[in-house]
Coordinates of C-alpha atoms and ligand atoms in Angstrom, one line a residue:
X1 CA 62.8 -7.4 2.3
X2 CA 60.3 -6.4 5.0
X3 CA 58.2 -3.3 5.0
X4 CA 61.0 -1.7 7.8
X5 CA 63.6 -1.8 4.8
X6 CA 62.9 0.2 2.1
X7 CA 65.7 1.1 -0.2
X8 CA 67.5 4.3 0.2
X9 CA 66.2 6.7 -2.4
X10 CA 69.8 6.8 -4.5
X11 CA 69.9 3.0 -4.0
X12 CA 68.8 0.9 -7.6
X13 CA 65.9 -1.3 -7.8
X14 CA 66.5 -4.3 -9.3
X15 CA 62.8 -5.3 -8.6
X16 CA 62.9 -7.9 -6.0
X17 CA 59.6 -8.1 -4.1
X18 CA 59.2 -6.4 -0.7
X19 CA 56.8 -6.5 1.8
X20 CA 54.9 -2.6 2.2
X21 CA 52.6 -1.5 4.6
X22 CA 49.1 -0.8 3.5
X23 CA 48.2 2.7 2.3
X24 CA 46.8 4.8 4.8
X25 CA 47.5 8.2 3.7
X26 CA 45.6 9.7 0.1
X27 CA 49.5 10.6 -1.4
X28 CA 50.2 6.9 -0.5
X29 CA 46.9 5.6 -2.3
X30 CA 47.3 7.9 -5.2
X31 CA 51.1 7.3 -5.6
X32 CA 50.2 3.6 -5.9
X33 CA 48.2 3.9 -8.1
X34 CA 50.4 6.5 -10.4
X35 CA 52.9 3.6 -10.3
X36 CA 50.5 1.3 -11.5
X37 CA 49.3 3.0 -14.4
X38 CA 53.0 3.3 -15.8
X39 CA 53.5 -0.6 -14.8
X40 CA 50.4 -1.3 -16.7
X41 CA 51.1 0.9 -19.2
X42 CA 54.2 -1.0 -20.3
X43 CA 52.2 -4.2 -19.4
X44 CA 49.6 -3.5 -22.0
X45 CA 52.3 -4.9 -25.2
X46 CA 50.8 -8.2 -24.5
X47 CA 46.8 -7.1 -24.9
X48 CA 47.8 -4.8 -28.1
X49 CA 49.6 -8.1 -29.2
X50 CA 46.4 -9.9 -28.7
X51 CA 44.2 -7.9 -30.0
X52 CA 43.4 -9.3 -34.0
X53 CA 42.4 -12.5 -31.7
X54 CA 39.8 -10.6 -29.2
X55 CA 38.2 -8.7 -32.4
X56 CA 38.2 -12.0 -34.6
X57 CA 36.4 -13.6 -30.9
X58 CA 34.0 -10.7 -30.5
X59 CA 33.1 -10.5 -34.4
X60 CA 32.6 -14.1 -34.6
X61 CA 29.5 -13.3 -31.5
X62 CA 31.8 -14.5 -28.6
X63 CA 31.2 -13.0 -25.0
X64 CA 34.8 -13.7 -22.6
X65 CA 32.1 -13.5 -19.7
X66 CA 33.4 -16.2 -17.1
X67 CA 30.4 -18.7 -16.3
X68 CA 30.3 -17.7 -12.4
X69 CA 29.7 -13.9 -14.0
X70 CA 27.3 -15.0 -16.5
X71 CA 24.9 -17.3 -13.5
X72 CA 25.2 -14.7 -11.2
X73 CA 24.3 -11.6 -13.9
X74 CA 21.3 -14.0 -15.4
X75 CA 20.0 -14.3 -11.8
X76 CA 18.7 -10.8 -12.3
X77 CA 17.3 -12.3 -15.6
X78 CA 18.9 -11.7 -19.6
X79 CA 20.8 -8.7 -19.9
X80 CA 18.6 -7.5 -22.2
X81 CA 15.6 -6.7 -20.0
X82 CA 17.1 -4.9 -17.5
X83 CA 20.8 -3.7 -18.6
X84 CA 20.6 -0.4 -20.2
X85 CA 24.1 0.5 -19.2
X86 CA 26.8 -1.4 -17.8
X87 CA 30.1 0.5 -16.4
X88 CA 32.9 -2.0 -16.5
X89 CA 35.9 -0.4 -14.2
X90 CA 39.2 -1.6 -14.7
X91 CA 38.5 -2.1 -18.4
X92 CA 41.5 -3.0 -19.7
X93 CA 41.9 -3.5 -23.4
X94 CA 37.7 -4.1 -22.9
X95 CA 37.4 -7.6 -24.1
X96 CA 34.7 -8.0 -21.1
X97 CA 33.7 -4.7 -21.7
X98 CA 32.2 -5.5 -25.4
X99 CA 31.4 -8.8 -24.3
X100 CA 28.6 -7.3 -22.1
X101 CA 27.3 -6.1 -25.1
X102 CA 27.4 -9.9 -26.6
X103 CA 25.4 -11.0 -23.0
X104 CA 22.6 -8.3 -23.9
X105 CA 23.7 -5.0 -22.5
X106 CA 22.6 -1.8 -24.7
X107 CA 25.4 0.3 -24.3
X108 CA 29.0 0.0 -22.5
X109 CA 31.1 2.5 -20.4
X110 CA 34.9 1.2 -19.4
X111 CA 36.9 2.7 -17.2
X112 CA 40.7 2.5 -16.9
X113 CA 43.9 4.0 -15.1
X114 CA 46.0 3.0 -18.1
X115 CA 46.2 4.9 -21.4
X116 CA 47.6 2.4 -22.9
X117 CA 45.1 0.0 -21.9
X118 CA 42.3 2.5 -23.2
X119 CA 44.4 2.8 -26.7
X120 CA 43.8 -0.7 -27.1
X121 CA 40.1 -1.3 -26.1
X122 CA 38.8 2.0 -28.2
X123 CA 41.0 0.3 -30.8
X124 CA 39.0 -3.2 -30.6
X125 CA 35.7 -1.0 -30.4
X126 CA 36.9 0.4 -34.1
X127 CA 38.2 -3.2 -35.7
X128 CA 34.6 -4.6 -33.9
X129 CA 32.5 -1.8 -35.1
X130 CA 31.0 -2.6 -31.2
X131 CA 30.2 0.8 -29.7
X132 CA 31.6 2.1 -26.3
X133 CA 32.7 5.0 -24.3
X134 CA 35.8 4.8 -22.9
X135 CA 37.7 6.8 -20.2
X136 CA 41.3 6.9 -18.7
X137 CA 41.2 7.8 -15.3
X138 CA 41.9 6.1 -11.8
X139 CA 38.7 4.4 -10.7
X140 CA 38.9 6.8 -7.8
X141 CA 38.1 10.0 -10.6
X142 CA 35.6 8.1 -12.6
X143 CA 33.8 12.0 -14.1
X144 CA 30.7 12.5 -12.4
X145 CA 28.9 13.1 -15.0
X146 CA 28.4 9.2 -15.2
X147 CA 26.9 9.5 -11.6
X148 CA 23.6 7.2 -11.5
X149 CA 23.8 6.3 -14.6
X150 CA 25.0 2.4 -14.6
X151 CA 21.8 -0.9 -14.5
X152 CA 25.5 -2.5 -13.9
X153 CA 28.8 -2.3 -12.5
X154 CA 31.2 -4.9 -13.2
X155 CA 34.2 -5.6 -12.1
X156 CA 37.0 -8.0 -11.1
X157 CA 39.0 -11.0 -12.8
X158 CA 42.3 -9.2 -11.5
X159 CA 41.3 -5.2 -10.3
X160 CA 40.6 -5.4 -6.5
X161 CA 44.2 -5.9 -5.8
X162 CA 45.3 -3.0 -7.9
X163 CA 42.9 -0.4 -5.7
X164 CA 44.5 0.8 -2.4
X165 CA 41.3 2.7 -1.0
X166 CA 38.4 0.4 -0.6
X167 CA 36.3 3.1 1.2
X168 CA 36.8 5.4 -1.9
X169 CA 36.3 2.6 -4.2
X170 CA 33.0 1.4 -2.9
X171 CA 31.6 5.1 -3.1
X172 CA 32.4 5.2 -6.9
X173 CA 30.8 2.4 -7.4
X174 CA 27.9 3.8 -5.5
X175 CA 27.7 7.2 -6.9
X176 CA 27.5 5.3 -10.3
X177 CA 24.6 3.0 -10.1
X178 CA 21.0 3.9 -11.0
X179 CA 18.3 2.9 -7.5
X180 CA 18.0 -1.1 -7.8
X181 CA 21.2 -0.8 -9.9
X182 CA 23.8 -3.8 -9.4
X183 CA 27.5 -4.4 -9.0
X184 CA 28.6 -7.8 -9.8
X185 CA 32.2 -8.4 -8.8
X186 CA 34.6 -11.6 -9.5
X187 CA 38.1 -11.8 -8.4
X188 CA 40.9 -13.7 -7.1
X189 CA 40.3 -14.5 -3.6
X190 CA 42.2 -13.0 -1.1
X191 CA 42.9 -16.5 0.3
X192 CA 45.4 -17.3 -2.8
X193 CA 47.8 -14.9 -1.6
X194 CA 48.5 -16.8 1.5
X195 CA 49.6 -19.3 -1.1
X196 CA 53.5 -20.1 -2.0
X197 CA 53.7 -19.6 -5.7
X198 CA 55.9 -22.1 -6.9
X199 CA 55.1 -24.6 -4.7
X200 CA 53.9 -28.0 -5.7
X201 CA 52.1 -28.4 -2.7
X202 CA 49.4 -26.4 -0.7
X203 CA 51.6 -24.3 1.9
X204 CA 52.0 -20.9 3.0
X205 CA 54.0 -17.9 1.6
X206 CA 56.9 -16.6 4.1
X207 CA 55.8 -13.6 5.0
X208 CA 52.0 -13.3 3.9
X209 CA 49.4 -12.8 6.2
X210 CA 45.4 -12.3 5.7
X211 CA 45.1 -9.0 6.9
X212 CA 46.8 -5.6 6.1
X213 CA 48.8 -6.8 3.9
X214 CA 50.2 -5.0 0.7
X215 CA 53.7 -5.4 -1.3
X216 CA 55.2 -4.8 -4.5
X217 CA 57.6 -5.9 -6.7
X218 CA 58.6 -5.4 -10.6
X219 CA 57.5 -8.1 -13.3
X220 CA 54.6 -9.8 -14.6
X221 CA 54.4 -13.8 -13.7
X222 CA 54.5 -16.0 -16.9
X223 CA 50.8 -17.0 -16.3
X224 CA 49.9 -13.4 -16.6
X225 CA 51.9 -10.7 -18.8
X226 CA 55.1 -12.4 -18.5
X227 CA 58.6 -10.7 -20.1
X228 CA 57.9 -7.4 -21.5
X229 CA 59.6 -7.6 -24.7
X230 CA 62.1 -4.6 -24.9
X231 CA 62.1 -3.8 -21.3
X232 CA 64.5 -5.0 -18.5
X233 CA 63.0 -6.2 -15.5
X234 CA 64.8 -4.1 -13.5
X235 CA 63.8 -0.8 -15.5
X236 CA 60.3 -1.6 -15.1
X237 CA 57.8 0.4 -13.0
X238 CA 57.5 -1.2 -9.6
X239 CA 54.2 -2.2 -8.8
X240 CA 51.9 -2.3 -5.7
X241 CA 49.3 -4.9 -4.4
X242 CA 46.6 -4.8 -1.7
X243 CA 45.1 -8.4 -0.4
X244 CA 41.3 -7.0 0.5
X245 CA 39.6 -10.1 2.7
X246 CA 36.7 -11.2 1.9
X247 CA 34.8 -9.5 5.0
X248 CA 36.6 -6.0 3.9
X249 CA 35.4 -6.3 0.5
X250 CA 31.5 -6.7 1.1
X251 CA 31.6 -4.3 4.2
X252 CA 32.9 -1.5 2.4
X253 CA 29.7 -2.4 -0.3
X254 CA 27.5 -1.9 2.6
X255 CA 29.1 0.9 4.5
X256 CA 28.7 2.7 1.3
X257 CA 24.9 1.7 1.0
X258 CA 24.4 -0.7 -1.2
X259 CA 22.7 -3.8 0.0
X260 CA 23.9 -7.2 -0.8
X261 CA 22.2 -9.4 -2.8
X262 CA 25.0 -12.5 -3.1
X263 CA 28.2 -13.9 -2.1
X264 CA 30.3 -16.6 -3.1
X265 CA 33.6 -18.6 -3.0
X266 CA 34.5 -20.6 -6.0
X267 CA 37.2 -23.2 -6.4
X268 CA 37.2 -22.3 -10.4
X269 CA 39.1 -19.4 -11.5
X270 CA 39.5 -17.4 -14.7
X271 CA 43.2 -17.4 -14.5
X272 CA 45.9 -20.5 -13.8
X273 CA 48.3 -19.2 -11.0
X274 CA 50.3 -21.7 -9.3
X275 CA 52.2 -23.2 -12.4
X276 CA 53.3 -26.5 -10.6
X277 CA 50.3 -26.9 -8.3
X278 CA 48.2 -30.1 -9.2
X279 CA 44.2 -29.6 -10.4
X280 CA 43.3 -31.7 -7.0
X281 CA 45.3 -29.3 -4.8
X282 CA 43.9 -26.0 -6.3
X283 CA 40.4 -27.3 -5.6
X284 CA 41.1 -27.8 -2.0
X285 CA 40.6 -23.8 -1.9
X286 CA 38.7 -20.7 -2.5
X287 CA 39.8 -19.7 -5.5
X288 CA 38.0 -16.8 -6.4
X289 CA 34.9 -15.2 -5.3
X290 CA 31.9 -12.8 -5.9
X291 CA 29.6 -10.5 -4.6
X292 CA 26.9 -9.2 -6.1
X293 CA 24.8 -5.9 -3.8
X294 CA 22.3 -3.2 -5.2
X295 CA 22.1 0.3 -4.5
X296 CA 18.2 0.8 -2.5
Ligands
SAM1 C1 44.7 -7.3 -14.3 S1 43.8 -6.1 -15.3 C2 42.2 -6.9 -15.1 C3 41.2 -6.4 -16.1 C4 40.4 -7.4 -16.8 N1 39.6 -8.1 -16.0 C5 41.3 -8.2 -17.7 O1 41.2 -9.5 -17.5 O2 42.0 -7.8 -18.5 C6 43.8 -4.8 -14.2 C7 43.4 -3.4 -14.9 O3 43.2 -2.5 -13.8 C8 43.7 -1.2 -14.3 N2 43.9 -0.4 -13.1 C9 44.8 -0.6 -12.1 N3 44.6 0.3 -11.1 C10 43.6 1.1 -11.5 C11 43.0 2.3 -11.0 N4 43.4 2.8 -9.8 N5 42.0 2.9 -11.7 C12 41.6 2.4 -12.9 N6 42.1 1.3 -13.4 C13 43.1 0.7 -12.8 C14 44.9 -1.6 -15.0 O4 45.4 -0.6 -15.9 C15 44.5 -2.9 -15.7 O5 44.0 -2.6 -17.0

């Protein structure tokens, strides 16, 4: 379905994916993101389900940190020198939240839309005995009172795409860091979504484009959340996307003041999309990337 043909209001969703027109309005960005929580919120079974196995990993002195975030936070040097506070947004159930504690960090802040998501990581801060504050909130209303107080803000591994307002987002981030603070970001490149997902082969999804583009649909993929045990498809919350290129991404870091100290495109990732796409053929593109900028 293209963006022209929404279903009528009385009409049931049974979930299929649609094509939407980026958000240009505020209501639009903050009803996104309302749907998101509750499609998130029903998502979160799976990390509840896996948390015994993050606690037993963090206990045991384990950090989740993905090797392109661990090189690019030790190019600032160990954690421990120069991290007094990290603000993770998009926290989830804050496995890489209380791993930035493991890397060195002396005290974490996560940040998430979803209260189940927040039940769980303050719940794997208790079983870990690993200290953290925790807030649920949209990014967008992260409390002022943490304003200049982050060494770091780290994000990514799946959260750009959830944000609708990249001008609002950057000045979060912003308002949050200390002078000479840093954001380190690493997420799926905006490239992958150009990509046909069950294809064996490296082609183009009908339909996709590189810029303003958004959709939705209901469901997790199998690589991700998968079936929600308990809940129909069809009576799940429908979710909302946003690709952000590349060029978007580090422009609004800039616009918002913060100068940039790194970028890069990987061909690893920290996720497997692409179930019957071949190793060789996922290597032939950007994968991911990361940026990392610091407030002057
Ligand atoms: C795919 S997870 C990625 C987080 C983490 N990297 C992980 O691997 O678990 C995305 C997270 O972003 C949160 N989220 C989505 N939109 C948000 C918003 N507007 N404000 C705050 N959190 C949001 C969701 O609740 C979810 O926990």
């Amino acid at each position: 379905m293209n963006a022209d043909k929404q279903p009528e209001p009385h009409e049931a969703d049974s979930g299929e994916w649609r094509l939407e027109r980026p958000a240009t309005d505020e209501n639009e960005v903050r009803r996104r993101h309302a749907a998101n929580r509750s499609a998130f919120n029903e998502g979160a079974r799976t990390y509840a389900a896996e948390l015994e196995r993050a606690a037993r990993f963090l206990a045991s002195g384990n950090s989740n940190m993905h090797p392109v975030e661990r090189r690019n936070l030790e190019r600032y040097g160990p954690l421990s020198d120069w991290c007094r506070t990290a603000v993770h947004l998009q926290c989830a159930g804050g496995l890489d939240t209380l791993s930035l504690l493991v890397e060195g960090a002396d005290s974490v802040v996560g940040v998430d839309i979803s209260e189940a998501m927040i039940e769980s990581a303050r719940e794997l801060s208790r079983r870990t005995a690993m200290s953290a504050r925790w807030y649920c909130c949209d990014v967008l209303d992260t409390p002022n009172e943490l304003d200049g107080s982050a060494d770091l803000v780290y994000t990514g591994r799946g959260a750009l795409p959830w944000i609708h307002d990249l001008t609002e987002w950057a000045a979060v981030v912003e308002r949050l860091l200390r002078p000479d603070g840093v954001v380190c970001i690493y997420d799926s490149h905006p490239f992958q979504a150009m990509i046909s997902w069950e294809s064996s082969k490296l082609e183009l999804a009908p339909e996709t484009r590189y810029f303003d583009y958004a959709d939705s649909e209901k469901g997790w993929s199998d690589e991700y959340i998968g079936e929600i045990e308990g809940i129909d498809v069809s009576k799940q919350t429908r979710k909302y996307e946003r690709v952000w290129p590349l060029a978007e991404v580090v422009q609004a870091l800039i616009d918002a003041g913060l100068a940039l100290d790194r970028l890069g495109e990987h061909a690893e990732d920290f996720w497997r999309p692409f179930p019957a796409l071949p190793d060789s053929e996922r290597a032939r593109i950007p994968n991911t990337f990361s940026v990392c900028a610091r407030k002057r």
